[in-house]
Structure formats: C-alpha cells, structure tokens
Amino acid sequence: MQVWTVSNQKGGVGKTTTAVALGGLAAGESKRVLLIDLDPQGSLSAWFRQDSGAEGPSVYALFKAPEVNREQVWKEIQATEKHNIHLLKASTLLATLERQSIGQGKGLVLVKALTAISDDFDLAVIDCPPQLGVLMVNALAACQKLIVPVQTEFLAIKGLERILNTLKMMSQARKQNLDYLIVPTMFDRRTQASVSSLHSIRYQFEDKVWPGMIRVDTRLRDASKAGELPHVFDPQSRSAEDYSSLYRFLQRPQGTNQTERALP
Ligand SMILES: Nc1ncnc2c1ncn2[C@@H]1O[C@H](COP(=O)(O)OP(=O)(O)OP(=O)(O)O)[C@@H](O)[C@H]1O
Ligand SMILES: [Mg+2]
C-alpha cells in the first residue's frame, strides 16, 4: 500500500479537495483506496456524508486503543457509496488529542494501523488539519509521499516555509527524507497575486514544485456539496483536467520531477 499525506499548516488551501480528488482518481483506476480524515472539523468525512460530530466508527478510536491490530482497524473503517473507496472518518474528539503533547507515545499510531492493513488497500490518502500537532506528526510518519497544496496568493510562501521546517524536523526524527511535492492551487491567471506568487514558489522551491497548477474552479465546491468525486461530477471541468494531470505526475517514478516546467 502506498500512503500519501496532504498537509499544510495554512487553512483553506485545498487540502481536503486534493485528497478527495486524488483518491477518487485512484479508485477510478480500480485501485482499492482508503481515505483518512484526521481533521476534527471533518470536511472530508462530510464530503462522503459522514458527520464527524456523530458517534460510530472513526479514526479517533485507534488513538485510544491500547494496541492496534488488523481486526481493530477494520472495525473503524467504513465502506462509502463510491466504488473502491473506504473511509476512516474523523471525529470532533480528535481535537482533544491535539492538546496532548506529542511526547506521549502517540506519534506512531497511524503507522501501526496502516501497517496492519497494508495488504488490504493499494493507496491510502490522509487529509490533515491545518495545524501542527500530534495528528500531523502521525500523518507525516505514516506516508511515503507528502503533497503540500499551496494557494497561489499573496504571502503563500510564508506558510510553506513553516511546513517545510516541520518536515525537516520530522525527517531528522525518522532519519530518512520524505519525498514531498508542492502543488500550487486556486490559480487564477487573471490576478497578479496568483501569477506572481506562482513564479516565486517555483523560483524558491524549484523542482519540488509540481510543474502544473490547479486552477480556480467553482465546480470543486459544487462537487463537495453534491457529495460527488470531482472527476465524476464534471469530467470536462478544468479542475478534473488539472487533478488528473497531477495524479499522473504522482504516479511517475521518483526523481523525474525536473521536466516540462509549464508557465502560466
Ligand atoms: N481549485 C479551487 N478552485 C476554487 N475553489 C476551490 C479550489 N480548491 C478548493 N476550493 C474550495 O476552497 C475551499 C477550501 O478548500 P479545502 O476545504 O479543500 O481546503 P483545506 O485546505 O482542506 O481547508 P482546511 O484547512 O479548512 O481544512 C472549499 O470551499 C473548496 O471547495
Ligand atoms: Mg480540509
């Protein structure tokens, strides 16, 4: 099983949308996909009509269990209406974990849980809350690939530096570098802020930036309201086109980032 984490300490940059869009595309290719909602706000869960405020199976239980084995993890996983997509939904109680310190031995809960079910899925995509805490630490520890959506707007780079610092600390702790890809989102070529921030992101982070961009597209909000996967909701939309090119890029073998730098 491959594990991808979508994370950025900044809010509203397109994390949840990216997690659902990529998971949806993988499921459309007959991959067995597990979406994991680590955000107590539960936006990803809500996309699949699950309420993070309601009781029932959720990823939170795994943090409370004395140990996690395959059977236990499966108790918290639910099927969704979408073919090939299962969900580990969020709980508002996840917020209580953030208050506890990272040093309480809860940093590897997700690693253990995903290891226990690694033969059951082809891809797990983890959606993170917009802050650094024990949940993000779990997600970073569990993944092979980190996807960092960055809204192309004024001051975008500031937030980016923060998450990359976090990543550096985590990589030192893991004693292993984590492969990450910065994904420019909500790009609007008509605004100067979008164009100039895209140029600065590419200038500063070079080959760590996906050469494409996710353009601004209201169809994404409509898809989430409709509870539909973006590429199914409107296959002709520009966001469907952009996310499928991002998905193809992520499938490429590592170390081939440096080609075709598309400019707006
Ligand atoms: N490319 C886009 N174009 C236009 N709107 C978008 C785009 N991507 C996401 N959105 C919308 O922007 C809002 C924020 O997106 P999303 O929830 O994916 O961000 P997030 O980073 O997960 O936010 P949070 O930090 O609150 O979890 C949503 O209403 C979503 O529909
Ligand atoms: Mg979100």
GROMACS .gro file of C-alpha atoms and ligand atoms in nm:
model
  296
    1MET     CA    1   0.000   0.000   0.000
    2GLN     CA    2   0.118   0.348  -0.089
    3VAL     CA    3   0.042   0.622   0.165
    4TRP     CA    4   0.010   0.987   0.062
    5THR     CA    5  -0.042   1.268   0.310
    6VAL     CA    6  -0.195   1.600   0.211
    7SER     CA    7  -0.087   1.869   0.453
    8ASN     CA    8  -0.022   2.237   0.504
    9GLN     CA    9  -0.042   2.431   0.830
   10LYS     CA   10  -0.232   2.700   0.646
   11GLY     CA   11  -0.610   2.665   0.632
   12GLY     CA   12  -0.828   2.669   0.322
   13VAL     CA   13  -0.559   2.595   0.066
   14GLY     CA   14  -0.729   2.295  -0.095
   15LYS     CA   15  -0.602   2.004   0.118
   16THR     CA   16  -0.932   1.820   0.153
   17THR     CA   17  -1.027   1.882  -0.208
   18THR     CA   18  -0.690   1.746  -0.321
   19ALA     CA   19  -0.720   1.436  -0.101
   20VAL     CA   20  -1.066   1.355  -0.237
   21ALA     CA   21  -0.975   1.433  -0.598
   22LEU     CA   22  -0.663   1.214  -0.594
   23GLY     CA   23  -0.829   0.931  -0.402
   24GLY     CA   24  -1.122   0.945  -0.644
   25LEU     CA   25  -0.896   0.920  -0.947
   26ALA     CA   26  -0.712   0.623  -0.800
   27ALA     CA   27  -1.042   0.449  -0.723
   28GLY     CA   28  -1.148   0.518  -1.081
   29GLU     CA   29  -0.845   0.317  -1.190
   30SER     CA   30  -0.967   0.022  -0.984
   31LYS     CA   31  -0.726   0.087  -0.701
   32ARG     CA   32  -0.850   0.000  -0.353
   33VAL     CA   33  -0.847   0.336  -0.180
   34LEU     CA   34  -0.867   0.430   0.187
   35LEU     CA   35  -0.932   0.795   0.268
   36ILE     CA   36  -0.835   0.902   0.618
   37ASP     CA   37  -0.978   1.216   0.771
   38LEU     CA   38  -0.755   1.343   1.051
   39ASP     CA   39  -0.920   1.683   1.071
   40PRO     CA   40  -1.160   1.716   1.370
   41GLN     CA   41  -1.364   1.952   1.151
   42GLY     CA   42  -1.439   1.651   0.932
   43SER     CA   43  -1.466   1.816   0.589
   44LEU     CA   44  -1.352   1.502   0.409
   45SER     CA   45  -1.596   1.291   0.609
   46ALA     CA   46  -1.873   1.538   0.525
   47TRP     CA   47  -1.791   1.501   0.156
   48PHE     CA   48  -1.896   1.137   0.198
   49ARG     CA   49  -2.198   1.233   0.406
   50GLN     CA   50  -2.040   1.130   0.735
   51ASP     CA   51  -2.066   1.352   1.040
   52SER     CA   52  -1.751   1.393   1.249
   53GLY     CA   53  -1.975   1.503   1.539
   54ALA     CA   54  -2.164   1.175   1.542
   55GLU     CA   55  -2.065   0.862   1.728
   56GLY     CA   56  -1.966   0.546   1.547
   57PRO     CA   57  -1.651   0.415   1.386
   58SER     CA   58  -1.375   0.672   1.344
   59VAL     CA   59  -1.000   0.711   1.334
   60TYR     CA   60  -1.014   0.854   1.687
   61ALA     CA   61  -1.076   0.509   1.837
   62LEU     CA   62  -0.735   0.397   1.711
   63PHE     CA   63  -0.567   0.662   1.924
   64LYS     CA   64  -0.748   0.536   2.231
   65ALA     CA   65  -0.693   0.163   2.174
   66PRO     CA   66  -0.418   0.001   2.383
   67GLU     CA   67  -0.287  -0.164   2.066
   68VAL     CA   68  -0.393  -0.168   1.705
   69ASN     CA   69  -0.427  -0.487   1.508
   70ARG     CA   70  -0.587  -0.553   1.169
   71GLU     CA   71  -0.924  -0.653   1.312
   72GLN     CA   72  -0.940  -0.344   1.524
   73VAL     CA   73  -0.853  -0.111   1.239
   74TRP     CA   74  -1.121  -0.270   1.020
   75LYS     CA   75  -1.378  -0.203   1.295
   76GLU     CA   76  -1.326   0.168   1.237
   77ILE     CA   77  -1.322   0.160   0.855
   78GLN     CA   78  -1.642   0.203   0.661
   79ALA     CA   79  -1.734   0.149   0.301
   80THR     CA   80  -1.861   0.454   0.113
   81GLU     CA   81  -2.115   0.472  -0.168
   82LYS     CA   82  -1.826   0.520  -0.406
   83HIS     CA   83  -1.680   0.215  -0.569
   84ASN     CA   84  -1.336   0.120  -0.432
   85ILE     CA   85  -1.337   0.392  -0.164
   86HIS     CA   86  -1.332   0.318   0.207
   87LEU     CA   87  -1.320   0.581   0.477
   88LEU     CA   88  -1.163   0.621   0.819
   89LYS     CA   89  -1.376   0.911   0.924
   90ALA     CA   90  -1.287   1.195   1.159
   91SER     CA   91  -1.431   1.264   1.500
   92THR     CA   92  -1.454   1.601   1.668
   93LEU     CA   93  -1.281   1.425   1.960
   94LEU     CA   94  -0.959   1.428   1.755
   95ALA     CA   95  -0.924   1.788   1.871
   96THR     CA   96  -0.867   1.665   2.226
   97LEU     CA   97  -0.558   1.477   2.105
   98GLU     CA   98  -0.405   1.798   1.975
   99ARG     CA   99  -0.397   1.936   2.326
  100GLN     CA  100  -0.193   1.643   2.449
  101SER     CA  101   0.177   1.662   2.400
  102ILE     CA  102   0.346   1.488   2.110
  103GLY     CA  103   0.579   1.315   2.353
  104GLN     CA  104   0.309   1.086   2.490
  105GLY     CA  105   0.388   0.794   2.264
  106LYS     CA  106   0.104   0.861   2.024
  107GLY     CA  107   0.315   0.961   1.726
  108LEU     CA  108   0.314   0.621   1.558
  109VAL     CA  109  -0.049   0.515   1.597
  110LEU     CA  110  -0.125   0.565   1.231
  111VAL     CA  111   0.196   0.394   1.118
  112LYS     CA  112   0.095   0.087   1.316
  113ALA     CA  113  -0.266   0.096   1.196
  114LEU     CA  114  -0.170   0.130   0.830
  115THR     CA  115   0.095  -0.139   0.857
  116ALA     CA  116  -0.173  -0.374   0.992
  117ILE     CA  117  -0.393  -0.323   0.683
  118SER     CA  118  -0.124  -0.266   0.424
  119ASP     CA  119  -0.232  -0.564   0.210
  120ASP     CA  120  -0.596  -0.454   0.206
  121PHE     CA  121  -0.554  -0.131   0.007
  122ASP     CA  122  -0.346  -0.001  -0.281
  123LEU     CA  123  -0.350   0.363  -0.173
  124ALA     CA  124  -0.427   0.549   0.149
  125VAL     CA  125  -0.467   0.927   0.133
  126ILE     CA  126  -0.452   1.118   0.461
  127ASP     CA  127  -0.614   1.460   0.497
  128CYS     CA  128  -0.463   1.671   0.777
  129PRO     CA  129  -0.595   1.953   0.993
  130PRO     CA  130  -0.436   2.293   0.932
  131GLN     CA  131  -0.209   2.291   1.233
  132LEU     CA  132   0.098   2.118   1.364
  133GLY     CA  133   0.024   1.870   1.635
  134VAL     CA  134   0.012   1.503   1.710
  135LEU     CA  135  -0.221   1.436   1.415
  136MET     CA  136   0.008   1.590   1.157
  137VAL     CA  137   0.304   1.412   1.315
  138ASN     CA  138   0.118   1.082   1.273
  139ALA     CA  139   0.036   1.158   0.912
  140LEU     CA  140   0.392   1.258   0.826
  141ALA     CA  141   0.532   0.949   0.996
  142ALA     CA  142   0.294   0.718   0.809
  143CYS     CA  143   0.337   0.838   0.450
  144GLN     CA  144   0.585   0.784   0.169
  145LYS     CA  145   0.477   1.095  -0.014
  146LEU     CA  146   0.374   1.435   0.116
  147ILE     CA  147   0.161   1.659  -0.101
  148VAL     CA  148   0.159   2.025   0.003
  149PRO     CA  149  -0.115   2.230  -0.163
  150VAL     CA  150  -0.029   2.600  -0.167
  151GLN     CA  151  -0.278   2.864  -0.261
  152THR     CA  152  -0.130   3.096  -0.520
  153GLU     CA  153  -0.187   3.422  -0.337
  154PHE     CA  154  -0.001   3.693  -0.154
  155LEU     CA  155   0.213   3.553   0.134
  156ALA     CA  156   0.173   3.193   0.017
  157ILE     CA  157   0.542   3.127   0.069
  158LYS     CA  158   0.533   3.216   0.438
  159GLY     CA  159   0.309   2.923   0.528
  160LEU     CA  160   0.511   2.700   0.304
  161GLU     CA  161   0.831   2.769   0.490
  162ARG     CA  162   0.664   2.668   0.814
  163ILE     CA  163   0.551   2.330   0.693
  164LEU     CA  164   0.886   2.260   0.530
  165ASN     CA  165   1.058   2.332   0.860
  166THR     CA  166   0.824   2.090   1.031
  167LEU     CA  167   0.908   1.837   0.765
  168LYS     CA  168   1.278   1.886   0.821
  169MET     CA  169   1.236   1.816   1.192
  170MET     CA  170   1.030   1.507   1.117
  171SER     CA  171   1.279   1.379   0.860
  172GLN     CA  172   1.557   1.411   1.114
  173ALA     CA  173   1.350   1.211   1.362
  174ARG     CA  174   1.274   0.943   1.100
  175LYS     CA  175   1.637   0.953   0.985
  176GLN     CA  176   1.502   0.942   0.634
  177ASN     CA  177   1.400   1.210   0.388
  178LEU     CA  178   1.036   1.234   0.298
  179ASP     CA  179   0.950   1.282  -0.066
  180TYR     CA  180   0.732   1.590  -0.099
  181LEU     CA  181   0.564   1.781  -0.378
  182ILE     CA  182   0.435   2.136  -0.360
  183VAL     CA  183   0.110   2.178  -0.553
  184PRO     CA  184   0.002   2.531  -0.649
  185THR     CA  185  -0.377   2.558  -0.608
  186MET     CA  186  -0.660   2.802  -0.684
  187PHE     CA  187  -0.452   2.956  -0.957
  188ASP     CA  188  -0.624   3.241  -1.136
  189ARG     CA  189  -0.423   3.374  -1.429
  190ARG     CA  190  -0.625   3.697  -1.430
  191THR     CA  191  -0.491   3.806  -1.093
  192GLN     CA  192  -0.147   3.947  -1.045
  193ALA     CA  193  -0.120   3.790  -0.697
  194SER     CA  194  -0.173   3.442  -0.843
  195VAL     CA  195   0.076   3.487  -1.125
  196SER     CA  196   0.350   3.644  -0.916
  197SER     CA  197   0.313   3.401  -0.625
  198LEU     CA  198   0.332   3.106  -0.865
  199HIS     CA  199   0.656   3.247  -1.005
  200SER     CA  200   0.801   3.298  -0.656
  201ILE     CA  201   0.704   2.948  -0.542
  202ARG     CA  202   0.870   2.797  -0.848
  203TYR     CA  203   1.175   3.020  -0.816
  204GLN     CA  204   1.227   2.937  -0.449
  205PHE     CA  205   1.136   2.569  -0.440
  206GLU     CA  206   1.240   2.471  -0.792
  207ASP     CA  207   1.198   2.103  -0.869
  208LYS     CA  208   0.999   2.038  -0.551
  209VAL     CA  209   0.708   2.216  -0.718
  210TRP     CA  210   0.470   2.033  -0.949
  211PRO     CA  211   0.518   2.191  -1.294
  212GLY     CA  212   0.141   2.231  -1.339
  213MET     CA  213  -0.117   2.408  -1.124
  214ILE     CA  214  -0.473   2.353  -1.003
  215ARG     CA  215  -0.675   2.636  -1.147
  216VAL     CA  216  -0.953   2.810  -0.959
  217ASP     CA  217  -1.276   2.626  -1.034
  218THR     CA  218  -1.610   2.665  -0.859
  219ARG     CA  219  -1.705   2.313  -0.976
  220LEU     CA  220  -1.494   2.177  -0.690
  221ARG     CA  221  -1.716   2.338  -0.430
  222ASP     CA  222  -2.021   2.214  -0.618
  223ALA     CA  223  -1.877   1.860  -0.622
  224SER     CA  224  -1.826   1.865  -0.247
  225LYS     CA  225  -2.178   1.997  -0.190
  226ALA     CA  226  -2.313   1.722  -0.412
  227GLY     CA  227  -2.102   1.461  -0.232
  228GLU     CA  228  -1.952   1.355  -0.563
  229LEU     CA  229  -1.597   1.283  -0.672
  230PRO     CA  230  -1.467   1.583  -0.869
  231HIS     CA  231  -1.378   1.391  -1.185
  232VAL     CA  232  -1.718   1.220  -1.185
  233PHE     CA  233  -1.914   1.535  -1.100
  234ASP     CA  234  -1.783   1.724  -1.401
  235PRO     CA  235  -1.537   1.529  -1.615
  236GLN     CA  236  -1.499   1.824  -1.854
  237SER     CA  237  -1.410   2.078  -1.586
  238ARG     CA  238  -1.067   2.233  -1.569
  239SER     CA  239  -1.019   2.103  -1.215
  240ALA     CA  240  -1.085   1.747  -1.336
  241GLU     CA  241  -0.822   1.802  -1.603
  242ASP     CA  242  -0.573   1.955  -1.357
  243TYR     CA  243  -0.615   1.689  -1.089
  244SER     CA  244  -0.580   1.410  -1.340
  245SER     CA  245  -0.255   1.557  -1.463
  246LEU     CA  246  -0.136   1.590  -1.101
  247TYR     CA  247  -0.236   1.229  -1.038
  248ARG     CA  248  -0.039   1.113  -1.344
  249PHE     CA  249   0.260   1.314  -1.225
  250LEU     CA  250   0.247   1.149  -0.882
  251GLN     CA  251   0.247   0.808  -1.048
  252ARG     CA  252   0.576   0.875  -1.221
  253PRO     CA  253   0.889   0.711  -1.087
  254GLN     CA  254   1.073   0.923  -0.831
  255GLY     CA  255   1.345   1.160  -0.943
  256THR     CA  256   1.174   1.265  -1.265
  257ASN     CA  257   1.036   1.592  -1.129
  258GLN     CA  258   1.250   1.820  -1.333
  259THR     CA  259   1.081   1.820  -1.672
  260GLU     CA  260   0.832   2.039  -1.859
  261ARG     CA  261   0.803   2.347  -1.642
  262ALA     CA  262   0.473   2.481  -1.767
  263LEU     CA  263   0.439   2.854  -1.720
  264PRO     CA  264   0.102   3.023  -1.687
  265LIG     N1  265  -0.907   2.498  -0.718
  265LIG     C1  266  -1.009   2.552  -0.648
  265LIG     N2  267  -1.085   2.650  -0.701
  265LIG     C2  268  -1.187   2.706  -0.633
  265LIG     N3  269  -1.224   2.668  -0.510
  265LIG     C3  270  -1.154   2.570  -0.452
  265LIG     C4  271  -1.042   2.507  -0.517
  265LIG     N4  272  -0.993   2.412  -0.431
  265LIG     C5  273  -1.069   2.416  -0.322
  265LIG     N5  274  -1.166   2.509  -0.332
  265LIG     C6  275  -1.267   2.548  -0.232
  265LIG     O1  276  -1.200   2.622  -0.130
  265LIG     C7  277  -1.247   2.586  -0.001
  265LIG     C8  278  -1.132   2.531   0.082
  265LIG     O2  279  -1.087   2.410   0.021
  265LIG     P1  280  -1.049   2.283   0.108
  265LIG     O3  281  -1.155   2.255   0.208
  265LIG     O4  282  -1.010   2.175   0.016
  265LIG     O5  283  -0.919   2.342   0.182
  265LIG     P2  284  -0.845   2.286   0.312
  265LIG     O6  285  -0.702   2.324   0.297
  265LIG     O7  286  -0.876   2.144   0.331
  265LIG     O8  287  -0.913   2.372   0.427
  265LIG     P3  288  -0.897   2.348   0.587
  265LIG     O9  289  -0.761   2.399   0.621
  265LIG    O10  290  -1.008   2.429   0.646
  265LIG    O11  291  -0.912   2.201   0.610
  265LIG     C9  292  -1.359   2.485  -0.026
  265LIG    O12  293  -1.481   2.554  -0.028
  265LIG    C10  294  -1.330   2.428  -0.164
  265LIG    O13  295  -1.447   2.386  -0.232
  266MG      MG  296  -0.952   2.043   0.498
   0.00000   0.00000   0.00000
